[in-house]
mmCIF file of C-alpha atoms in Angstrom:
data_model
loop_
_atom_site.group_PDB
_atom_site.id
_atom_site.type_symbol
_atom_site.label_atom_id
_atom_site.label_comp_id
_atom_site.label_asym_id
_atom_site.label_seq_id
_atom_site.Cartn_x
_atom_site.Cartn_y
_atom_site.Cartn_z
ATOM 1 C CA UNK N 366 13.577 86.269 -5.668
ATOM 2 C CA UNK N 367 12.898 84.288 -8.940
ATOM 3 C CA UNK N 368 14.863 83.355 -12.266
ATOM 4 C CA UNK N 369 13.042 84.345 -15.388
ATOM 5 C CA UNK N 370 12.815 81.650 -18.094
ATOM 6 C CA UNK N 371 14.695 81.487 -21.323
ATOM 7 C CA UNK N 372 15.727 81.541 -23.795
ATOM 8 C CA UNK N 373 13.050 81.771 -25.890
ATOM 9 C CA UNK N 374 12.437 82.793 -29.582
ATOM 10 C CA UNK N 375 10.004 84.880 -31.726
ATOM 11 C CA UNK N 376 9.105 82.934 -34.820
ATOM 12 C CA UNK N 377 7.806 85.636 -36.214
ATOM 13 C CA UNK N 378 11.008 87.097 -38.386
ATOM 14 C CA UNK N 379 11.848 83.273 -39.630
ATOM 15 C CA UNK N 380 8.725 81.931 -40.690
ATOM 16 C CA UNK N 381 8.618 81.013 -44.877
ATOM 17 C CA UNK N 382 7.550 78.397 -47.019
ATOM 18 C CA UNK N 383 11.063 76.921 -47.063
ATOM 19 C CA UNK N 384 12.089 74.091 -44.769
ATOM 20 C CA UNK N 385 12.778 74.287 -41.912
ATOM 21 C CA UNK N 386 10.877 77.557 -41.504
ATOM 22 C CA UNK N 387 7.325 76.267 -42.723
ATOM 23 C CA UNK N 388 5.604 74.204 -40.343
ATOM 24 C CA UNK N 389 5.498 74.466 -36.088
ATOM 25 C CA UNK N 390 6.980 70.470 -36.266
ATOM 26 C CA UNK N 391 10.185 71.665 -38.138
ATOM 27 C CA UNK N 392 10.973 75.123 -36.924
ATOM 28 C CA UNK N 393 10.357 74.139 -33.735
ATOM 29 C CA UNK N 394 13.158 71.446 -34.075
ATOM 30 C CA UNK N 395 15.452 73.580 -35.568
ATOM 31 C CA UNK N 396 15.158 76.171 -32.694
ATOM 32 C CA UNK N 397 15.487 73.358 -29.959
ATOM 33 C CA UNK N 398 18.751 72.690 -31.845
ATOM 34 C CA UNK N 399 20.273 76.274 -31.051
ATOM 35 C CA UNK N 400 19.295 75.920 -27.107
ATOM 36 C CA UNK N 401 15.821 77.508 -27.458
ATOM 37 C CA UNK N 402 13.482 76.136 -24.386
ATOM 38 C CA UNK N 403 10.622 78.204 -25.745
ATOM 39 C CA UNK N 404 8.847 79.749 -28.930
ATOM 40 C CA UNK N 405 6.569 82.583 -29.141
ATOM 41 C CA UNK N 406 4.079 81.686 -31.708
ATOM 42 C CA UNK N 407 2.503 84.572 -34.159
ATOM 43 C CA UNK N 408 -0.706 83.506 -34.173
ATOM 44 C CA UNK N 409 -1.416 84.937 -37.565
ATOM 45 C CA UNK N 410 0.686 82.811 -39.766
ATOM 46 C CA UNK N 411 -1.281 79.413 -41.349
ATOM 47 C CA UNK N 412 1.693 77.450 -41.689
ATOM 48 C CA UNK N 413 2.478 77.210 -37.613
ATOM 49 C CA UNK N 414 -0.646 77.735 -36.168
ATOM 50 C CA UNK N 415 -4.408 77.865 -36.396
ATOM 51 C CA UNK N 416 -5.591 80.295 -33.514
ATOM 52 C CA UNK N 417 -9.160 79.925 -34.262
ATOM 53 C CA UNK N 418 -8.652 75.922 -33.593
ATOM 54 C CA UNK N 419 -6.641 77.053 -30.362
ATOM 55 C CA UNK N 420 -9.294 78.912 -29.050
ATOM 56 C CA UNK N 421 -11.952 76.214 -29.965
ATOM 57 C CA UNK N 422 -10.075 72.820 -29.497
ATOM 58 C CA UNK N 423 -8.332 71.393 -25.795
ATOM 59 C CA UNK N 424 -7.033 68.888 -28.186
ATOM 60 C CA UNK N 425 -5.595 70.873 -30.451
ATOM 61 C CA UNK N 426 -4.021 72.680 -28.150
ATOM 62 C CA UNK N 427 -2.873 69.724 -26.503
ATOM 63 C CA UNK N 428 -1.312 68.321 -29.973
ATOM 64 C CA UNK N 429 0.576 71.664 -30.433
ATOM 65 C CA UNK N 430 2.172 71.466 -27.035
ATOM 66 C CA UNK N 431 3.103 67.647 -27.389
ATOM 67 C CA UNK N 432 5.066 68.743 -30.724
ATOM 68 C CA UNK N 433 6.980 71.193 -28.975
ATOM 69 C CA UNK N 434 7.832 69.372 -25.649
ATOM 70 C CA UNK N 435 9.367 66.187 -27.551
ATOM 71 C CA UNK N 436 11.967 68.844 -28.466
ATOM 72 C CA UNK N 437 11.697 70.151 -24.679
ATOM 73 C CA UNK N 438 10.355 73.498 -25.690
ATOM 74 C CA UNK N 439 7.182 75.648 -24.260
ATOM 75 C CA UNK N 440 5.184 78.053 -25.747
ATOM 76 C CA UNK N 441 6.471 81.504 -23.749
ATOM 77 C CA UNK N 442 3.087 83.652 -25.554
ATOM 78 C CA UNK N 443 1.066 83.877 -28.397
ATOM 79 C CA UNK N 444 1.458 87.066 -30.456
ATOM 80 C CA UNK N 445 -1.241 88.835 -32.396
ATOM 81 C CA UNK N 446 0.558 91.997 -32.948
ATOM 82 C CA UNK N 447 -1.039 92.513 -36.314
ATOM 83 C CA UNK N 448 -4.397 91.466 -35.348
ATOM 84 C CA UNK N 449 -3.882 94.211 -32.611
ATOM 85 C CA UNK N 450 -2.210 96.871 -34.939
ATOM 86 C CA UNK N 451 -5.608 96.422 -36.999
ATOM 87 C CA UNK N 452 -8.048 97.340 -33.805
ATOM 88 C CA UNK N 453 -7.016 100.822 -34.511
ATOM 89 C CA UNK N 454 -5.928 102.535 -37.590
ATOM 90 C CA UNK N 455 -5.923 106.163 -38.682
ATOM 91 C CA UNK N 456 -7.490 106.371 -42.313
ATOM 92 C CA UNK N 457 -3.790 107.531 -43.542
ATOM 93 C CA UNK N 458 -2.902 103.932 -42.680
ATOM 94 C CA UNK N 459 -5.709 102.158 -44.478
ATOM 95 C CA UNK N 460 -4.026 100.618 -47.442
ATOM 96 C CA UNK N 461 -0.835 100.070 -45.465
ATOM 97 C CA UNK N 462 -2.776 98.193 -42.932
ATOM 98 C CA UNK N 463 -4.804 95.921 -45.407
ATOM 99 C CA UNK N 464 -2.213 93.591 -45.765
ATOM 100 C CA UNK N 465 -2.282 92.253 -42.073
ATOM 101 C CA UNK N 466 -5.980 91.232 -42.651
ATOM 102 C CA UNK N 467 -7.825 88.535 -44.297
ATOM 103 C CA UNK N 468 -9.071 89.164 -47.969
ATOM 104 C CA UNK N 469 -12.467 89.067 -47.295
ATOM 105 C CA UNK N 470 -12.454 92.694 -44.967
ATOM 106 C CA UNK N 471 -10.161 94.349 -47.149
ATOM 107 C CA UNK N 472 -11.000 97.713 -47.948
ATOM 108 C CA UNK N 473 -13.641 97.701 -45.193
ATOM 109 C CA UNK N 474 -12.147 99.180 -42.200
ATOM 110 C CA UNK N 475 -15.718 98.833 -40.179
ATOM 111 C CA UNK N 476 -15.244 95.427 -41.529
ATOM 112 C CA UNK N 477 -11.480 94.964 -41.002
ATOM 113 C CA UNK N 478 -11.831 96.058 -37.155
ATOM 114 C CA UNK N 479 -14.901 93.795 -36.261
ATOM 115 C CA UNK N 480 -12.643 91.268 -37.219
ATOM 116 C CA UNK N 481 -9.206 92.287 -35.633
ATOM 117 C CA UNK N 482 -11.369 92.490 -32.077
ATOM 118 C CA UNK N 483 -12.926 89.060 -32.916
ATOM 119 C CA UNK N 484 -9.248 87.683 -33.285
ATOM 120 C CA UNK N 485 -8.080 89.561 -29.917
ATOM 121 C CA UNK N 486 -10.581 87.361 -28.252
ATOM 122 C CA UNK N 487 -9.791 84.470 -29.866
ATOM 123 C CA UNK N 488 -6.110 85.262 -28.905
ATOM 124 C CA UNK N 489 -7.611 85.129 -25.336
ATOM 125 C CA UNK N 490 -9.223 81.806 -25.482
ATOM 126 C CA UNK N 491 -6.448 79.990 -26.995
ATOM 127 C CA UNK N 492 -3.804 81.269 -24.785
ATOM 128 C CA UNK N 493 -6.119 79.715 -21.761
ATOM 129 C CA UNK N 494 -6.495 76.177 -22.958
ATOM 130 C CA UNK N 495 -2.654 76.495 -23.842
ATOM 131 C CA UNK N 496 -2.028 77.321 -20.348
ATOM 132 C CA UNK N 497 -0.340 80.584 -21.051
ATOM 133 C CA UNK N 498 -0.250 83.361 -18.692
ATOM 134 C CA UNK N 499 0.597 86.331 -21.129
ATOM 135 C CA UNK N 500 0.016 87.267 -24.691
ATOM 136 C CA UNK N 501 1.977 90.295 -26.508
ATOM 137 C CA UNK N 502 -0.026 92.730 -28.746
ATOM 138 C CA UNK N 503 0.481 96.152 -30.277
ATOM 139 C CA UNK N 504 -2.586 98.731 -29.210
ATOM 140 C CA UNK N 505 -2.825 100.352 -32.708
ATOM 141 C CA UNK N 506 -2.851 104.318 -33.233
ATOM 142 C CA UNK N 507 -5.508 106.949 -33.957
ATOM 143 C CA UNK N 508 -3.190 110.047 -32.886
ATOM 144 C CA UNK N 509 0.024 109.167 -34.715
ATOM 145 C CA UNK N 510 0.407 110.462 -37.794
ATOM 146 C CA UNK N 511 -0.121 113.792 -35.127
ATOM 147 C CA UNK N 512 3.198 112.659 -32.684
ATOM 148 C CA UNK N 513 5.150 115.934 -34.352
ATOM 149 C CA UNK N 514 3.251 118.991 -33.688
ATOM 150 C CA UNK N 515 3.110 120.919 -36.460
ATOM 151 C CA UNK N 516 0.704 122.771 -37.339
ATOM 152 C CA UNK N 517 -0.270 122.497 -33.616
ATOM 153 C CA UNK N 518 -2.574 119.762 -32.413
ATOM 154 C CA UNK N 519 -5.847 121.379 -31.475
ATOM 155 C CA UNK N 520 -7.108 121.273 -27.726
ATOM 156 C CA UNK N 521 -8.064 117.937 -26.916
ATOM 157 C CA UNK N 522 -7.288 115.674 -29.960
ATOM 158 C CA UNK N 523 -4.857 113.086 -28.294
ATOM 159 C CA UNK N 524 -7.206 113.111 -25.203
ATOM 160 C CA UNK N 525 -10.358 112.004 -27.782
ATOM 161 C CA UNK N 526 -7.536 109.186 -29.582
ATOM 162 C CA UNK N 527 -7.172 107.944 -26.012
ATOM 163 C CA UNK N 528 -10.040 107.742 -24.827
ATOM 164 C CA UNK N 529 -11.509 106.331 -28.266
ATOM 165 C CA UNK N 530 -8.610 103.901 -27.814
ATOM 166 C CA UNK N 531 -9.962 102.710 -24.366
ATOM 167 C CA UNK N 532 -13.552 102.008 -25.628
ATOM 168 C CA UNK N 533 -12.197 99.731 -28.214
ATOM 169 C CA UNK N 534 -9.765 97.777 -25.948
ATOM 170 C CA UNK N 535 -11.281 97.827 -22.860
ATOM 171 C CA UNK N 536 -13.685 94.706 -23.625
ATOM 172 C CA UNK N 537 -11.250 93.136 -25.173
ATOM 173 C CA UNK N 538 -8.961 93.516 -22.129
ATOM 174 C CA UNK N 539 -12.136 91.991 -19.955
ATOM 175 C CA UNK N 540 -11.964 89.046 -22.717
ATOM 176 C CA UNK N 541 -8.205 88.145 -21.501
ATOM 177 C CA UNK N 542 -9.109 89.047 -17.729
ATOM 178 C CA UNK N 543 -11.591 86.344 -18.155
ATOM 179 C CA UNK N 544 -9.168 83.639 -19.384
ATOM 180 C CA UNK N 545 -6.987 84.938 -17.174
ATOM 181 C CA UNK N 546 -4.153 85.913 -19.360
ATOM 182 C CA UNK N 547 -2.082 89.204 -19.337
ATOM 183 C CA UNK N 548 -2.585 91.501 -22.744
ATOM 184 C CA UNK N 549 0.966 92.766 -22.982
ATOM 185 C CA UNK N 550 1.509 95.806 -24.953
ATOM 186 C CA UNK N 551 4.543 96.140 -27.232
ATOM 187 C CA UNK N 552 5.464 99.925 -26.614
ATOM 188 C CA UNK N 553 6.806 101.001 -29.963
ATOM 189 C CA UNK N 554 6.854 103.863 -32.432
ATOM 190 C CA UNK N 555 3.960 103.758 -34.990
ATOM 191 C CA UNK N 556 1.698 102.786 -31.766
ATOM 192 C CA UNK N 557 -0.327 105.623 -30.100
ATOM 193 C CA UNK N 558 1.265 104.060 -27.045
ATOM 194 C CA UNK N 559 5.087 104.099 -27.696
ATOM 195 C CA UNK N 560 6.718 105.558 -24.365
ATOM 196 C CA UNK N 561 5.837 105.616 -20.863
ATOM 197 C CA UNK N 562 3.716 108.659 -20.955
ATOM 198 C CA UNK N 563 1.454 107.641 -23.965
ATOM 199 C CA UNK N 564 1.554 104.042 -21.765
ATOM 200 C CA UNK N 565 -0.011 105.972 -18.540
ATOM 201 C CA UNK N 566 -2.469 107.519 -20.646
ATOM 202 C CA UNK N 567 -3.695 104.503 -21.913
ATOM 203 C CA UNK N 568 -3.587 102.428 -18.509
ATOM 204 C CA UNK N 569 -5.989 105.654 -17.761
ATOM 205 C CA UNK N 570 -8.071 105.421 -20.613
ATOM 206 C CA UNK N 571 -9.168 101.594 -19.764
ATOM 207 C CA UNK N 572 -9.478 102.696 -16.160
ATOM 208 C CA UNK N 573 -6.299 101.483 -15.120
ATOM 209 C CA UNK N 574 -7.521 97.627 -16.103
ATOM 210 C CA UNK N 575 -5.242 95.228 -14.528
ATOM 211 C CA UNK N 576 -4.373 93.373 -17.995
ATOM 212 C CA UNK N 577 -2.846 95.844 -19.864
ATOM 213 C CA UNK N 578 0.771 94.908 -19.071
ATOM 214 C CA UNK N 579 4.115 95.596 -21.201
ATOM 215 C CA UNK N 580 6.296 93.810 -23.480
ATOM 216 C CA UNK N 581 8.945 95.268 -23.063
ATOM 217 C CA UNK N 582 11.221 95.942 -25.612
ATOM 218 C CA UNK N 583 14.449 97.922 -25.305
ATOM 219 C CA UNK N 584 15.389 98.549 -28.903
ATOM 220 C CA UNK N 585 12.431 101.173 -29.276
ATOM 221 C CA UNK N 586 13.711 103.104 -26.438
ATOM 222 C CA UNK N 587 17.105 103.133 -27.430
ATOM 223 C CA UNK N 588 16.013 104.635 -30.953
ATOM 224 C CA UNK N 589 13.741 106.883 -28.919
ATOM 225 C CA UNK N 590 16.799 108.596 -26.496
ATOM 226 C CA UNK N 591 14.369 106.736 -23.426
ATOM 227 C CA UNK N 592 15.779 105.954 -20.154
ATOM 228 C CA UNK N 593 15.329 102.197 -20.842
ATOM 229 C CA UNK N 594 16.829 101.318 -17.270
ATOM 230 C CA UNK N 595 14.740 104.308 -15.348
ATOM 231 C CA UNK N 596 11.692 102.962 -17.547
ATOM 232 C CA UNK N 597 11.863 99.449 -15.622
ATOM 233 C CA UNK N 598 12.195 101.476 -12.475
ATOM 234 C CA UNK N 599 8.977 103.087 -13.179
ATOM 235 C CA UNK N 600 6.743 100.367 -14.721
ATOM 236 C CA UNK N 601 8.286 96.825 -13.719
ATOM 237 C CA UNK N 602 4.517 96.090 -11.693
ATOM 238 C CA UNK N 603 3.293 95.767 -15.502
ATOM 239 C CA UNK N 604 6.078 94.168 -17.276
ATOM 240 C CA UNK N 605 4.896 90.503 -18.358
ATOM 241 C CA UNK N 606 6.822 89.592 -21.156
ATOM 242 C CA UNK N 607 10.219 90.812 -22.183
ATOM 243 C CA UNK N 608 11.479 90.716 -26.142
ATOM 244 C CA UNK N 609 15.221 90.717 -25.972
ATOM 245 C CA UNK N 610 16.304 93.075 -28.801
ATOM 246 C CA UNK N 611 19.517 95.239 -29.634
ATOM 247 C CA UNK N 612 19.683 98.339 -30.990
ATOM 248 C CA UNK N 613 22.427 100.996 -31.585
ATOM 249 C CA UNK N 614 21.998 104.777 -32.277
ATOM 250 C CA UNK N 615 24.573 107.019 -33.999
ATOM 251 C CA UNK N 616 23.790 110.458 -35.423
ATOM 252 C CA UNK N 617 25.782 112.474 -37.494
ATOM 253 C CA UNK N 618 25.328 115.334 -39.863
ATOM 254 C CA UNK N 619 22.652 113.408 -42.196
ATOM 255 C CA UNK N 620 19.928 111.905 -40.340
ATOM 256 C CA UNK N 621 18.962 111.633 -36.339
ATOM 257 C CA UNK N 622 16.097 109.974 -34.904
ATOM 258 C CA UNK N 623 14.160 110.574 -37.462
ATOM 259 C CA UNK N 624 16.126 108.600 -39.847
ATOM 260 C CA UNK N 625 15.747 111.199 -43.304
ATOM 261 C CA UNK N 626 13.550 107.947 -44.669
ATOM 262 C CA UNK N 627 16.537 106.165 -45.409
ATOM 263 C CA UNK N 628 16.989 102.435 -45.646
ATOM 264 C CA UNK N 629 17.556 100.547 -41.919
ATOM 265 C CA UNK N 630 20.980 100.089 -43.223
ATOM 266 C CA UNK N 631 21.784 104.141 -43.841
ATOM 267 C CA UNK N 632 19.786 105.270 -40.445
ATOM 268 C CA UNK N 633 21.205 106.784 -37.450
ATOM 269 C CA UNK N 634 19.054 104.354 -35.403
ATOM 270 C CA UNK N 635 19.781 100.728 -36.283
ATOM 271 C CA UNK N 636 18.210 97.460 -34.682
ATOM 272 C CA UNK N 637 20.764 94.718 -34.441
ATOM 273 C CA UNK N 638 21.664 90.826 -33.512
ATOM 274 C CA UNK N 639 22.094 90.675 -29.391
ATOM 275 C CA UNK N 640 25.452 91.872 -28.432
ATOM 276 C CA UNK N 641 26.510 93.988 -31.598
ATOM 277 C CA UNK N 642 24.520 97.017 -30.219
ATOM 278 C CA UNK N 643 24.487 99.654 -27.673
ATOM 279 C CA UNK N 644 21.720 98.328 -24.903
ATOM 280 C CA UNK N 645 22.985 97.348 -21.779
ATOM 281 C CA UNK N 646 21.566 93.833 -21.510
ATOM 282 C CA UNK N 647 23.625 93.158 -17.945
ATOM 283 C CA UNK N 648 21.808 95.945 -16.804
ATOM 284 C CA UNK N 649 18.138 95.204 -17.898
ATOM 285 C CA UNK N 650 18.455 91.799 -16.771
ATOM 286 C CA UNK N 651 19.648 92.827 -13.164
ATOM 287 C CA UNK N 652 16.875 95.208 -12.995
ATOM 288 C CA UNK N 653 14.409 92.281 -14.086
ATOM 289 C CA UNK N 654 16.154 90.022 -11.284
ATOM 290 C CA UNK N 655 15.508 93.008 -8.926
ATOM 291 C CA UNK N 656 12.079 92.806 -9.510
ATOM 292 C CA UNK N 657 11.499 89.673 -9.747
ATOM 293 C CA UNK N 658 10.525 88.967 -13.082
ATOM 294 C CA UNK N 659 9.968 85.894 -13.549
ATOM 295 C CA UNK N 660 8.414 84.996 -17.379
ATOM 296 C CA UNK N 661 10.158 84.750 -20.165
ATOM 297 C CA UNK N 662 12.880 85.965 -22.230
ATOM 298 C CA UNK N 663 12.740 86.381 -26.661
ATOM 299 C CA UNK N 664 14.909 86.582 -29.113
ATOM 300 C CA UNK N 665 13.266 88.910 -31.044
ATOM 301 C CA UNK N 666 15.862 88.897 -34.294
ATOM 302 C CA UNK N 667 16.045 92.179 -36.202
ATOM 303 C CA UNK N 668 18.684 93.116 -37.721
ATOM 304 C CA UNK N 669 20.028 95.349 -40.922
ATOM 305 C CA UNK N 670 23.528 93.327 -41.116
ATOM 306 C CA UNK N 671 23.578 89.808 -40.314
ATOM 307 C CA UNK N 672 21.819 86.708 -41.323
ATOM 308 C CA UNK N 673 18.907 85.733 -39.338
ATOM 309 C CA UNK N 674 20.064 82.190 -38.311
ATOM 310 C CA UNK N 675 23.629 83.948 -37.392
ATOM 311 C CA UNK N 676 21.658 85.980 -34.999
ATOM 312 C CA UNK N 677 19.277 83.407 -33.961
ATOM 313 C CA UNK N 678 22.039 80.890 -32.662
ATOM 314 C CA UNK N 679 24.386 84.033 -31.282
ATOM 315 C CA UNK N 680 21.118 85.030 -29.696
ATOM 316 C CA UNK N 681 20.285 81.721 -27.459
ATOM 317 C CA UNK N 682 23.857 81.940 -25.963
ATOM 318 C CA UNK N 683 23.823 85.240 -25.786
ATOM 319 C CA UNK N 684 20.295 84.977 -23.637
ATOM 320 C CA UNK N 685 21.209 82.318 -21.695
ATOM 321 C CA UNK N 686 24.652 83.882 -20.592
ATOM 322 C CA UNK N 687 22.338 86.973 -19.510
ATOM 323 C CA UNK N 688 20.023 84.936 -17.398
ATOM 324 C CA UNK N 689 20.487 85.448 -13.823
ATOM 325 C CA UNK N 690 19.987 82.642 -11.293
ATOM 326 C CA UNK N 691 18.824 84.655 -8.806
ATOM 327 C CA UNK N 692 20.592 83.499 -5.242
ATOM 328 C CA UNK N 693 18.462 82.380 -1.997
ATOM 329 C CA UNK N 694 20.101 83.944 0.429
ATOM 330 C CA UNK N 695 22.395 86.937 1.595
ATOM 331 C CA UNK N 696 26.038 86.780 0.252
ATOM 332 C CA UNK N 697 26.587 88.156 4.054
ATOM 333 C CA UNK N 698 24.710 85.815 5.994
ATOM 334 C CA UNK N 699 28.247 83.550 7.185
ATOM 335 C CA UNK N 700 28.344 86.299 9.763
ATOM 336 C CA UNK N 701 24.684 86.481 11.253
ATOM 337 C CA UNK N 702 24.818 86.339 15.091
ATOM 338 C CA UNK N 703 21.801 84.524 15.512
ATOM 339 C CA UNK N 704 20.410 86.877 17.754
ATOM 340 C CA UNK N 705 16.543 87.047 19.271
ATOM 341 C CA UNK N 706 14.091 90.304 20.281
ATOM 342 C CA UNK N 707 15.522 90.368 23.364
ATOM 343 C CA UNK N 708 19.300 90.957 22.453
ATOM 344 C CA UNK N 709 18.224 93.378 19.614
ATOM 345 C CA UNK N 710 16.586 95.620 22.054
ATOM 346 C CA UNK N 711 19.841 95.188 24.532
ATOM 347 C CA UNK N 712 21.931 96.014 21.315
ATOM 348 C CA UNK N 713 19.829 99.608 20.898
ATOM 349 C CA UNK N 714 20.120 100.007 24.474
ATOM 350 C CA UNK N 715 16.309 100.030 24.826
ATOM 351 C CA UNK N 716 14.812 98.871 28.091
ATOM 352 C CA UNK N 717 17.487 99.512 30.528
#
């Protein structure tokens, strides 16, 4: 059995242009100072990182890694969940979606995809010379603004989003099998692929390609009424990379799942700072143990209440408390009897 590695944090949510939050040299310090071991970088944001440098430069890559490891912290992944979100987008979404690319393919969704693939692959190539053996992504959506079916969908619509889908990320996926890196899929709502059955049909639709993993992330299921516990049952062969993230869900007679487009504050379905939810973290990370995952766990920090560095130093104790150290050997085995072949089959009463 192995220990999974932790904690780590998503730099994602704390990023800004005020110190400590704006460079890799300075957040990075500040997380090592809460018990962090490891960051996951969004590869997106100029003022921590410059993926196409990554993919191009051992050096670089060798610099960035140096910075981190005088404050004994790893890189756990590279994210390039809005490069990913932009490799599919329904028209409805076009505006919306702009924002996540650079200025010069806005307005051009031809344009804007060319380049969201060409950063997926550059994701690939810096992840290798970092030495990384996973990367998180979201897959994008064709079919969702159709998830709610009404009017009906017509006869084969989410069967031509899927298998569209597939065509676009199936060379990408090839890119990351060639580096060698696992393309981990953040199932969440807004994503064509947001349980385990949209999550099948895509593992279909790129002919079951053995990089298209999971990052998984509890919080959406909770909001979703998902098994989150069964879920691990089902998929843990494809689990790479884990984002540790509460949630609590309480309906009354205003809003539901759906939330009645209320603020995160007023919703039935709230994400929150680890511990002050509803998930059952002791559970997901004996079912991870069970399986032996083995990668990392991140903070990813979302909450509608508290104050992000509240959460982020509540959420490296919390995460390390949670981390099992998986034992090597049997709780039971004071009392083996240190018996051979022979004795076993005297002891079933075989050969007499």
């Amino acid at each position: 059995m192995k220990t999974m590695k932790g904690p780590g944090l998503f730099l994602a949510q704390f990023a800004g242009n005020a110190a400590p939050f704006n460079s890799l040299d300075a957040i990075g310090c500040w997380a090592a100072s809460l018990g962090y071991k490891g960051v996951q970088i969004p590869s997106w944001d100029a003022r921590l990182f410059d993926l196409a440098r990554a993919a191009e430069s051992d050096a670089y890559c060798d610099e960035v890694k140096g910075m981190l490891a005088q404050y004994g912290l790893s890189i756990t992944e590279l994210s390039t969940h809005l490069q990913g979100q932009l490799v599919a987008v329904h028209p409805a979404f076009d505006e919306a979606f702009d924002g996540f690319a650079v200025p010069a393919v806005r307005g051009n969704p031809k344009a804007r995809q060319e380049w969201a693939v060409e950063q997926m692959k550059l994701g690939a190539k810096a992840s290798r010379r970092l030495g990384l053996s996973a990367s998180v992504s979201f897959t994008g959506a064709l079919a969702w603004p159709f998830v709610y079916p009404w009017p009906q969908r017509p006869a084969g619509l989410v069967e031509t989003a899927f298998a569209e889908l597939g065509k676009r990320w199936r060379p990408i996926l090839d890119a990351y099998d060639e580096a060698g890196v696992d393309l981990c899929y953040e199932i969440h709502p807004g994503e064509d692929v947001h349980d385990g059955a949209t999550f099948e049909r895509f593992v279909d639709a790129v002919g079951g390609h053995r990089r298209a993993c999971i990052n998984y992330d509890p919080s959406h299921f909770l909001l979703q009424q998902l098994d989150y516990l069964a879920f691990i049952d089902l998929y843990h062969e494809r689990i790479k990379a884990f984002h540790v993230k509460d949630a609590e869900f309480n309906p009354n007679g205003r809003v539901g799942v759906y939330g009645g487009y209320e603020p995160w504050v007023d919703r039935a379905g709230r994400f929150r700072s680890l511990g002050d939810g509803q998930v059952d973290f002791s559970g997901i990370f004996s079912k991870l143990a069970q399986y032996d995952y083995d990668s990392w766990a991140v903070l990813e920090w979302e909450c509608a209440l508290k104050h992000p560095e509240d959460g982020a130093r509540e959420g490296a104790e919390f995460i390390a408390a949670h981390i099992i150290r998986v034992t090597e050997k049997a709780f039971d085995d004071f009392a083996a009897g240190g018996t051979d072949e022979a004795a076993n089959r005297r002891m079933l009463g075989l050969g007499r």
